[in-house]
Short mmCIF file of N, CA, C and O in Angstrom, two decimals:
data_model
loop_
_atom_site.label_atom_id
_atom_site.label_comp_id
_atom_site.label_asym_id
_atom_site.label_seq_id
_atom_site.Cartn_x
_atom_site.Cartn_y
_atom_site.Cartn_z
N GLN A 1 21.49 -5.19 -21.27
CA GLN A 1 20.14 -5.11 -20.74
C GLN A 1 20.20 -4.96 -19.22
O GLN A 1 20.80 -5.78 -18.55
N VAL A 2 19.58 -3.92 -18.71
CA VAL A 2 19.55 -3.68 -17.27
C VAL A 2 18.41 -4.48 -16.65
O VAL A 2 17.27 -4.41 -17.12
N ARG A 3 18.73 -5.21 -15.64
CA ARG A 3 17.71 -5.97 -14.92
C ARG A 3 17.43 -5.31 -13.58
O ARG A 3 18.35 -4.96 -12.85
N VAL A 4 16.18 -5.17 -13.27
CA VAL A 4 15.73 -4.63 -11.98
C VAL A 4 14.86 -5.69 -11.33
O VAL A 4 13.86 -6.11 -11.91
N VAL A 5 15.25 -6.13 -10.16
CA VAL A 5 14.55 -7.24 -9.51
C VAL A 5 14.17 -6.86 -8.09
O VAL A 5 15.03 -6.50 -7.28
N GLU A 6 12.87 -6.96 -7.81
CA GLU A 6 12.37 -6.67 -6.46
C GLU A 6 12.23 -7.97 -5.68
O GLU A 6 12.00 -9.03 -6.25
N SER A 7 12.28 -7.83 -4.36
CA SER A 7 12.01 -8.97 -3.48
C SER A 7 11.50 -8.45 -2.15
O SER A 7 11.65 -7.26 -1.84
N GLY A 8 10.89 -9.35 -1.38
CA GLY A 8 10.49 -9.00 -0.03
C GLY A 8 9.00 -8.81 0.18
O GLY A 8 8.57 -8.55 1.31
N GLY A 9 8.21 -8.91 -0.87
CA GLY A 9 6.77 -8.76 -0.70
C GLY A 9 6.18 -9.90 0.10
O GLY A 9 6.83 -10.92 0.36
N GLY A 10 4.92 -9.73 0.50
CA GLY A 10 4.25 -10.78 1.24
C GLY A 10 2.99 -10.29 1.90
O GLY A 10 2.49 -9.20 1.60
N LEU A 11 2.48 -11.11 2.79
CA LEU A 11 1.25 -10.82 3.52
C LEU A 11 1.59 -10.44 4.96
O LEU A 11 2.29 -11.18 5.65
N VAL A 12 1.13 -9.27 5.38
CA VAL A 12 1.33 -8.82 6.75
C VAL A 12 0.01 -8.30 7.30
O VAL A 12 -0.94 -8.07 6.56
N GLN A 13 -0.02 -8.07 8.59
CA GLN A 13 -1.19 -7.50 9.24
C GLN A 13 -1.00 -6.00 9.42
O GLN A 13 0.13 -5.50 9.45
N ALA A 14 -2.10 -5.32 9.56
CA ALA A 14 -2.04 -3.88 9.79
C ALA A 14 -1.20 -3.59 11.03
O ALA A 14 -1.33 -4.27 12.06
N GLY A 15 -0.32 -2.59 10.90
CA GLY A 15 0.57 -2.24 11.99
C GLY A 15 1.94 -2.91 11.92
O GLY A 15 2.88 -2.47 12.59
N ASP A 16 2.04 -3.93 11.10
CA ASP A 16 3.32 -4.65 10.94
C ASP A 16 4.28 -3.87 10.05
O ASP A 16 3.92 -2.86 9.44
N SER A 17 5.49 -4.40 9.95
CA SER A 17 6.52 -3.83 9.09
C SER A 17 6.92 -4.83 8.02
O SER A 17 6.78 -6.05 8.20
N LEU A 18 7.42 -4.28 6.92
CA LEU A 18 7.90 -5.11 5.82
C LEU A 18 9.01 -4.35 5.12
O LEU A 18 8.95 -3.12 5.00
N ARG A 19 10.01 -5.07 4.65
CA ARG A 19 11.10 -4.43 3.94
C ARG A 19 11.23 -5.00 2.55
O ARG A 19 11.38 -6.22 2.38
N LEU A 20 11.17 -4.14 1.57
CA LEU A 20 11.37 -4.53 0.18
C LEU A 20 12.80 -4.21 -0.23
O LEU A 20 13.38 -3.23 0.22
N SER A 21 13.31 -5.05 -1.10
CA SER A 21 14.66 -4.86 -1.62
C SER A 21 14.62 -4.84 -3.14
O SER A 21 13.79 -5.50 -3.76
N CYS A 22 15.52 -4.07 -3.72
CA CYS A 22 15.58 -3.97 -5.17
C CYS A 22 17.04 -3.96 -5.60
O CYS A 22 17.85 -3.20 -5.06
N ALA A 23 17.35 -4.80 -6.56
CA ALA A 23 18.70 -4.85 -7.11
C ALA A 23 18.67 -4.51 -8.59
O ALA A 23 17.83 -5.04 -9.33
N ALA A 24 19.56 -3.64 -9.00
CA ALA A 24 19.68 -3.27 -10.41
C ALA A 24 21.05 -3.69 -10.92
O ALA A 24 22.05 -3.45 -10.26
N SER A 25 21.05 -4.33 -12.06
CA SER A 25 22.32 -4.78 -12.63
C SER A 25 23.08 -3.62 -13.24
O SER A 25 22.52 -2.57 -13.54
N GLY A 26 24.34 -3.82 -13.41
CA GLY A 26 25.15 -2.77 -14.04
C GLY A 26 25.60 -1.73 -13.04
O GLY A 26 25.95 -2.03 -11.91
N ARG A 27 25.54 -0.50 -13.45
CA ARG A 27 26.07 0.55 -12.59
C ARG A 27 25.00 1.14 -11.68
O ARG A 27 23.90 0.61 -11.60
N THR A 28 25.36 2.20 -10.99
CA THR A 28 24.44 2.81 -10.03
C THR A 28 23.47 3.75 -10.73
O THR A 28 23.84 4.48 -11.64
N TYR A 29 22.22 3.73 -10.26
CA TYR A 29 21.17 4.57 -10.83
C TYR A 29 20.43 5.31 -9.73
O TYR A 29 20.46 4.90 -8.57
N ALA A 30 19.74 6.34 -10.08
CA ALA A 30 18.72 6.89 -9.19
C ALA A 30 17.59 5.86 -9.17
O ALA A 30 17.26 5.26 -10.19
N MET A 31 17.00 5.65 -7.99
CA MET A 31 16.05 4.57 -7.86
C MET A 31 14.75 5.07 -7.25
O MET A 31 14.73 6.04 -6.49
N GLY A 32 13.70 4.37 -7.56
CA GLY A 32 12.41 4.76 -6.99
C GLY A 32 11.50 3.56 -6.81
O GLY A 32 11.73 2.50 -7.40
N TRP A 33 10.51 3.74 -5.99
CA TRP A 33 9.46 2.74 -5.76
C TRP A 33 8.12 3.35 -6.15
O TRP A 33 7.80 4.48 -5.78
N PHE A 34 7.35 2.56 -6.84
CA PHE A 34 5.98 2.90 -7.19
C PHE A 34 5.09 1.74 -6.78
O PHE A 34 5.58 0.64 -6.51
N ARG A 35 3.79 1.97 -6.74
CA ARG A 35 2.88 0.88 -6.41
C ARG A 35 1.60 1.03 -7.20
O ARG A 35 1.22 2.13 -7.60
N GLN A 36 0.95 -0.09 -7.40
CA GLN A 36 -0.33 -0.09 -8.10
C GLN A 36 -1.30 -1.00 -7.37
O GLN A 36 -1.09 -2.21 -7.28
N ALA A 37 -2.32 -0.39 -6.82
CA ALA A 37 -3.37 -1.13 -6.13
C ALA A 37 -4.40 -1.61 -7.15
O ALA A 37 -4.53 -1.04 -8.23
N PRO A 38 -5.15 -2.65 -6.80
CA PRO A 38 -6.18 -3.16 -7.72
C PRO A 38 -7.16 -2.07 -8.15
O PRO A 38 -7.70 -1.35 -7.31
N GLY A 39 -7.33 -1.93 -9.45
CA GLY A 39 -8.27 -0.96 -9.97
C GLY A 39 -7.79 0.47 -9.96
O GLY A 39 -8.56 1.39 -10.28
N LYS A 40 -6.54 0.68 -9.60
CA LYS A 40 -6.01 2.04 -9.53
C LYS A 40 -4.79 2.19 -10.42
O LYS A 40 -4.18 1.22 -10.83
N GLU A 41 -4.42 3.43 -10.66
CA GLU A 41 -3.24 3.71 -11.46
C GLU A 41 -1.98 3.56 -10.60
O GLU A 41 -2.02 3.66 -9.38
N ARG A 42 -0.87 3.35 -11.29
CA ARG A 42 0.41 3.28 -10.59
C ARG A 42 0.72 4.64 -9.98
O ARG A 42 0.53 5.68 -10.61
N GLU A 43 1.22 4.62 -8.74
CA GLU A 43 1.52 5.86 -8.06
C GLU A 43 2.91 5.84 -7.44
O GLU A 43 3.42 4.78 -7.08
N PHE A 44 3.49 7.01 -7.32
CA PHE A 44 4.81 7.18 -6.73
C PHE A 44 4.77 6.90 -5.24
O PHE A 44 3.81 7.27 -4.55
N VAL A 45 5.81 6.25 -4.73
CA VAL A 45 5.92 5.98 -3.30
C VAL A 45 7.14 6.70 -2.70
O VAL A 45 7.00 7.46 -1.75
N ALA A 46 8.32 6.42 -3.25
CA ALA A 46 9.55 6.99 -2.69
C ALA A 46 10.64 6.94 -3.74
O ALA A 46 10.61 6.11 -4.65
N ALA A 47 11.61 7.84 -3.59
CA ALA A 47 12.74 7.89 -4.53
C ALA A 47 14.00 8.30 -3.80
O ALA A 47 13.95 8.98 -2.77
N ILE A 48 15.13 7.87 -4.36
CA ILE A 48 16.41 8.20 -3.78
C ILE A 48 17.39 8.52 -4.90
O ILE A 48 17.34 7.92 -5.97
N SER A 49 18.27 9.47 -4.63
CA SER A 49 19.21 9.90 -5.65
C SER A 49 20.34 8.89 -5.84
O SER A 49 20.50 7.95 -5.05
N TRP A 50 21.13 9.12 -6.85
CA TRP A 50 22.25 8.24 -7.17
C TRP A 50 23.17 8.08 -5.96
O TRP A 50 23.60 6.97 -5.65
N GLY A 51 23.48 9.15 -5.27
CA GLY A 51 24.40 9.10 -4.15
C GLY A 51 23.74 8.82 -2.81
O GLY A 51 24.42 8.69 -1.79
N GLY A 52 22.42 8.76 -2.81
CA GLY A 52 21.71 8.47 -1.57
C GLY A 52 21.52 9.68 -0.66
O GLY A 52 21.02 9.53 0.45
N ASP A 53 21.88 10.86 -1.15
CA ASP A 53 21.82 12.04 -0.29
C ASP A 53 20.51 12.79 -0.41
O ASP A 53 20.27 13.76 0.33
N SER A 54 19.67 12.38 -1.29
CA SER A 54 18.39 13.05 -1.49
C SER A 54 17.28 12.02 -1.62
O SER A 54 17.43 11.04 -2.37
N THR A 55 16.19 12.23 -0.90
CA THR A 55 15.05 11.32 -0.96
C THR A 55 13.75 12.11 -1.07
O THR A 55 13.67 13.26 -0.61
N TYR A 56 12.76 11.48 -1.68
CA TYR A 56 11.42 12.06 -1.78
C TYR A 56 10.42 10.98 -1.40
O TYR A 56 10.64 9.79 -1.67
N TYR A 57 9.31 11.42 -0.82
CA TYR A 57 8.25 10.49 -0.43
C TYR A 57 6.89 11.04 -0.83
O TYR A 57 6.65 12.25 -0.78
N ALA A 58 6.01 10.13 -1.18
CA ALA A 58 4.61 10.49 -1.33
C ALA A 58 4.05 10.82 0.04
O ALA A 58 4.55 10.33 1.06
N ASP A 59 3.02 11.64 0.06
CA ASP A 59 2.41 11.99 1.35
C ASP A 59 1.96 10.75 2.11
O ASP A 59 2.06 10.69 3.34
N SER A 60 1.51 9.76 1.39
CA SER A 60 1.01 8.53 2.03
C SER A 60 2.14 7.73 2.69
O SER A 60 1.88 6.89 3.54
N ALA A 61 3.38 8.00 2.27
CA ALA A 61 4.52 7.25 2.77
C ALA A 61 5.32 8.01 3.84
O ALA A 61 6.06 7.39 4.61
N LYS A 62 5.15 9.29 3.89
CA LYS A 62 5.93 10.10 4.83
C LYS A 62 5.68 9.68 6.28
O LYS A 62 4.54 9.50 6.69
N GLY A 63 6.77 9.50 7.02
CA GLY A 63 6.67 9.13 8.42
C GLY A 63 6.52 7.65 8.67
O GLY A 63 6.63 7.20 9.81
N ARG A 64 6.23 6.88 7.62
CA ARG A 64 6.06 5.43 7.79
C ARG A 64 7.05 4.62 6.96
O ARG A 64 7.46 3.54 7.37
N PHE A 65 7.41 5.12 5.79
CA PHE A 65 8.31 4.40 4.89
C PHE A 65 9.66 5.10 4.86
O PHE A 65 9.76 6.33 4.96
N THR A 66 10.71 4.31 4.68
CA THR A 66 12.06 4.85 4.56
C THR A 66 12.76 4.18 3.39
O THR A 66 12.85 2.95 3.35
N ILE A 67 13.26 4.99 2.48
CA ILE A 67 14.03 4.46 1.36
C ILE A 67 15.51 4.69 1.65
O ILE A 67 15.91 5.74 2.16
N SER A 68 16.32 3.69 1.35
CA SER A 68 17.77 3.79 1.57
C SER A 68 18.47 2.96 0.51
O SER A 68 17.84 2.15 -0.18
N ARG A 69 19.78 3.15 0.43
CA ARG A 69 20.50 2.37 -0.56
C ARG A 69 21.86 1.93 -0.04
O ARG A 69 22.46 2.59 0.80
N ASP A 70 22.28 0.80 -0.57
CA ASP A 70 23.62 0.28 -0.32
C ASP A 70 24.34 0.37 -1.66
O ASP A 70 24.14 -0.46 -2.54
N ILE A 71 25.16 1.40 -1.80
CA ILE A 71 25.80 1.65 -3.09
C ILE A 71 26.73 0.50 -3.47
O ILE A 71 26.79 0.09 -4.63
N ALA A 72 27.45 -0.04 -2.48
CA ALA A 72 28.39 -1.12 -2.78
C ALA A 72 27.67 -2.33 -3.35
O ALA A 72 28.19 -3.03 -4.22
N LYS A 73 26.46 -2.59 -2.86
CA LYS A 73 25.68 -3.74 -3.33
C LYS A 73 24.73 -3.36 -4.45
O LYS A 73 24.04 -4.24 -5.00
N ASN A 74 24.65 -2.06 -4.77
CA ASN A 74 23.74 -1.57 -5.80
C ASN A 74 22.31 -2.02 -5.54
O ASN A 74 21.60 -2.48 -6.44
N THR A 75 21.91 -1.91 -4.29
CA THR A 75 20.56 -2.27 -3.90
C THR A 75 19.87 -1.10 -3.21
O THR A 75 20.53 -0.24 -2.63
N VAL A 76 18.57 -1.11 -3.28
CA VAL A 76 17.76 -0.10 -2.62
C VAL A 76 16.74 -0.81 -1.74
O VAL A 76 16.16 -1.82 -2.15
N LEU A 77 16.54 -0.29 -0.56
CA LEU A 77 15.58 -0.86 0.38
C LEU A 77 14.42 0.10 0.59
O LEU A 77 14.59 1.31 0.57
N LEU A 78 13.25 -0.48 0.80
CA LEU A 78 12.09 0.30 1.21
C LEU A 78 11.57 -0.32 2.50
O LEU A 78 10.98 -1.40 2.48
N GLN A 79 11.85 0.34 3.60
CA GLN A 79 11.35 -0.11 4.90
C GLN A 79 9.97 0.48 5.12
O GLN A 79 9.81 1.70 5.10
N MET A 80 9.01 -0.39 5.30
CA MET A 80 7.63 0.05 5.48
C MET A 80 7.16 -0.32 6.88
O MET A 80 7.12 -1.50 7.23
N ASP A 81 6.84 0.67 7.68
CA ASP A 81 6.38 0.47 9.05
C ASP A 81 4.94 0.94 9.19
O ASP A 81 4.43 1.67 8.37
N SER A 82 4.33 0.50 10.28
CA SER A 82 2.94 0.90 10.57
C SER A 82 2.07 0.74 9.33
O SER A 82 1.32 1.65 8.94
N MET A 83 2.13 -0.41 8.75
CA MET A 83 1.44 -0.62 7.48
C MET A 83 -0.07 -0.63 7.65
O MET A 83 -0.61 -1.01 8.71
N LYS A 84 -0.74 -0.20 6.58
CA LYS A 84 -2.19 -0.09 6.57
C LYS A 84 -2.76 -0.92 5.44
O LYS A 84 -2.08 -1.17 4.45
N PRO A 85 -4.01 -1.32 5.54
CA PRO A 85 -4.62 -2.08 4.44
C PRO A 85 -4.54 -1.33 3.10
O PRO A 85 -4.41 -1.97 2.05
N GLU A 86 -4.58 -0.03 3.14
CA GLU A 86 -4.50 0.74 1.89
C GLU A 86 -3.10 0.73 1.26
O GLU A 86 -2.91 1.24 0.16
N ASP A 87 -2.14 0.13 1.95
CA ASP A 87 -0.81 -0.06 1.35
C ASP A 87 -0.78 -1.30 0.45
O ASP A 87 0.23 -1.56 -0.21
N THR A 88 -1.83 -2.06 0.46
CA THR A 88 -1.91 -3.25 -0.38
C THR A 88 -1.79 -2.88 -1.86
O THR A 88 -2.53 -2.04 -2.36
N ALA A 89 -0.81 -3.48 -2.53
CA ALA A 89 -0.54 -3.15 -3.93
C ALA A 89 0.59 -4.02 -4.43
O ALA A 89 1.26 -4.72 -3.65
N VAL A 90 0.82 -3.95 -5.72
CA VAL A 90 2.05 -4.48 -6.29
C VAL A 90 3.06 -3.34 -6.30
O VAL A 90 2.75 -2.24 -6.80
N TYR A 91 4.21 -3.58 -5.73
CA TYR A 91 5.23 -2.56 -5.62
C TYR A 91 6.29 -2.79 -6.70
O TYR A 91 6.83 -3.89 -6.82
N TYR A 92 6.58 -1.72 -7.41
CA TYR A 92 7.54 -1.77 -8.50
C TYR A 92 8.76 -0.92 -8.17
O TYR A 92 8.63 0.21 -7.68
N CYS A 93 9.92 -1.45 -8.49
CA CYS A 93 11.16 -0.71 -8.37
C CYS A 93 11.56 -0.22 -9.76
O CYS A 93 11.36 -0.93 -10.76
N ALA A 94 12.14 0.96 -9.79
CA ALA A 94 12.56 1.53 -11.06
C ALA A 94 13.94 2.16 -10.93
O ALA A 94 14.28 2.68 -9.85
N ALA A 95 14.68 2.12 -12.02
CA ALA A 95 16.02 2.71 -12.06
C ALA A 95 16.07 3.75 -13.16
O ALA A 95 15.54 3.53 -14.27
N GLY A 96 16.68 4.88 -12.85
CA GLY A 96 16.74 5.96 -13.83
C GLY A 96 18.15 6.48 -14.02
O GLY A 96 18.94 6.53 -13.06
N GLU A 97 18.45 6.85 -15.24
CA GLU A 97 19.73 7.46 -15.55
C GLU A 97 19.81 8.83 -14.87
O GLU A 97 18.82 9.48 -14.63
N GLY A 98 21.03 9.25 -14.58
CA GLY A 98 21.19 10.55 -13.95
C GLY A 98 21.34 10.45 -12.44
O GLY A 98 21.19 9.38 -11.85
N LEU A 99 21.61 11.60 -11.82
CA LEU A 99 21.95 11.62 -10.41
C LEU A 99 20.78 11.91 -9.49
O LEU A 99 20.75 11.44 -8.35
N SER A 100 19.85 12.66 -9.94
CA SER A 100 18.81 13.17 -9.03
C SER A 100 17.70 12.17 -8.78
O SER A 100 17.41 11.32 -9.62
N ALA A 101 17.09 12.29 -7.60
CA ALA A 101 15.91 11.49 -7.29
C ALA A 101 14.76 11.96 -8.17
O ALA A 101 14.62 13.15 -8.44
N LYS A 102 13.92 11.03 -8.57
CA LYS A 102 12.88 11.33 -9.55
C LYS A 102 11.53 10.86 -9.02
O LYS A 102 11.43 9.75 -8.50
N VAL A 103 10.51 11.67 -9.20
CA VAL A 103 9.20 11.33 -8.66
C VAL A 103 8.20 10.93 -9.73
O VAL A 103 7.13 10.42 -9.42
N ASN A 104 8.55 11.14 -10.98
CA ASN A 104 7.63 10.82 -12.07
C ASN A 104 8.04 9.52 -12.77
O ASN A 104 9.22 9.31 -13.06
N ALA A 105 7.06 8.70 -13.07
CA ALA A 105 7.35 7.40 -13.67
C ALA A 105 8.08 7.54 -15.00
O ALA A 105 8.96 6.73 -15.32
N HIS A 106 7.75 8.56 -15.78
CA HIS A 106 8.35 8.69 -17.10
C HIS A 106 9.83 9.06 -17.03
O HIS A 106 10.53 8.99 -18.04
N GLU A 107 10.33 9.42 -15.87
CA GLU A 107 11.74 9.75 -15.71
C GLU A 107 12.61 8.51 -15.52
O GLU A 107 13.83 8.62 -15.51
N TYR A 108 11.99 7.37 -15.34
CA TYR A 108 12.73 6.14 -15.10
C TYR A 108 12.87 5.33 -16.39
O TYR A 108 11.97 5.32 -17.22
N ASP A 109 14.00 4.67 -16.49
CA ASP A 109 14.34 3.96 -17.72
C ASP A 109 14.14 2.45 -17.63
O ASP A 109 13.93 1.79 -18.65
N TYR A 110 14.23 1.91 -16.42
CA TYR A 110 14.19 0.46 -16.27
C TYR A 110 13.26 0.11 -15.11
O TYR A 110 13.29 0.77 -14.06
N TRP A 111 12.49 -0.94 -15.30
CA TRP A 111 11.49 -1.32 -14.32
C TRP A 111 11.59 -2.80 -13.98
O TRP A 111 11.88 -3.63 -14.84
N GLY A 112 11.29 -3.11 -12.72
CA GLY A 112 11.15 -4.49 -12.33
C GLY A 112 9.75 -4.99 -12.60
O GLY A 112 8.87 -4.23 -13.04
N ARG A 113 9.52 -6.25 -12.32
CA ARG A 113 8.22 -6.86 -12.58
C ARG A 113 7.25 -6.71 -11.42
O ARG A 113 6.07 -7.04 -11.55
N GLY A 114 7.75 -6.26 -10.29
CA GLY A 114 6.88 -6.00 -9.15
C GLY A 114 6.87 -7.11 -8.13
O GLY A 114 7.14 -8.28 -8.44
N THR A 115 6.55 -6.74 -6.91
CA THR A 115 6.38 -7.70 -5.83
C THR A 115 5.10 -7.33 -5.08
O THR A 115 4.85 -6.16 -4.81
N ARG A 116 4.31 -8.33 -4.78
CA ARG A 116 2.99 -8.08 -4.21
C ARG A 116 3.07 -7.95 -2.70
O ARG A 116 3.68 -8.75 -2.00
N VAL A 117 2.39 -6.91 -2.21
CA VAL A 117 2.29 -6.66 -0.77
C VAL A 117 0.81 -6.63 -0.41
O VAL A 117 0.03 -5.89 -1.02
N THR A 118 0.44 -7.42 0.57
CA THR A 118 -0.94 -7.45 1.04
C THR A 118 -0.95 -7.18 2.54
O THR A 118 -0.24 -7.84 3.28
N VAL A 119 -1.76 -6.21 2.93
CA VAL A 119 -1.88 -5.86 4.34
C VAL A 119 -3.30 -6.16 4.78
O VAL A 119 -4.26 -5.56 4.27
N SER A 120 -3.44 -7.07 5.70
CA SER A 120 -4.77 -7.45 6.18
C SER A 120 -5.15 -6.61 7.40
O SER A 120 -4.29 -6.19 8.17
N SER A 121 -6.43 -6.39 7.53
CA SER A 121 -6.90 -5.55 8.65
C SER A 121 -7.19 -6.38 9.88
O SER A 121 -7.19 -7.59 9.85
#
């Protein structure tokens, strides 16, 4: 059973930074972050390939969020800067089989339980 565990959520003010971390058990996977705001559907945030050489971002994340990975530790980080109240959501980490970065939720095989991020104005 593959376990995906997120950490690092919390309450910040607009303009602040926050870093989320995700650890997946077992071997290395392509990884991604999604989020779900209250009353909205889950949406893609960022993704990184198995080797870390390819990344994708949602338009809302470009220029503010950075996804990276530590292959030795099998962890993925999501650095979020210049945060906005509209970034408030539960953030989910996902792991997918294969090498390529993936932007669609259905391409991922394993999901974490989420970590809550709240950005106050």
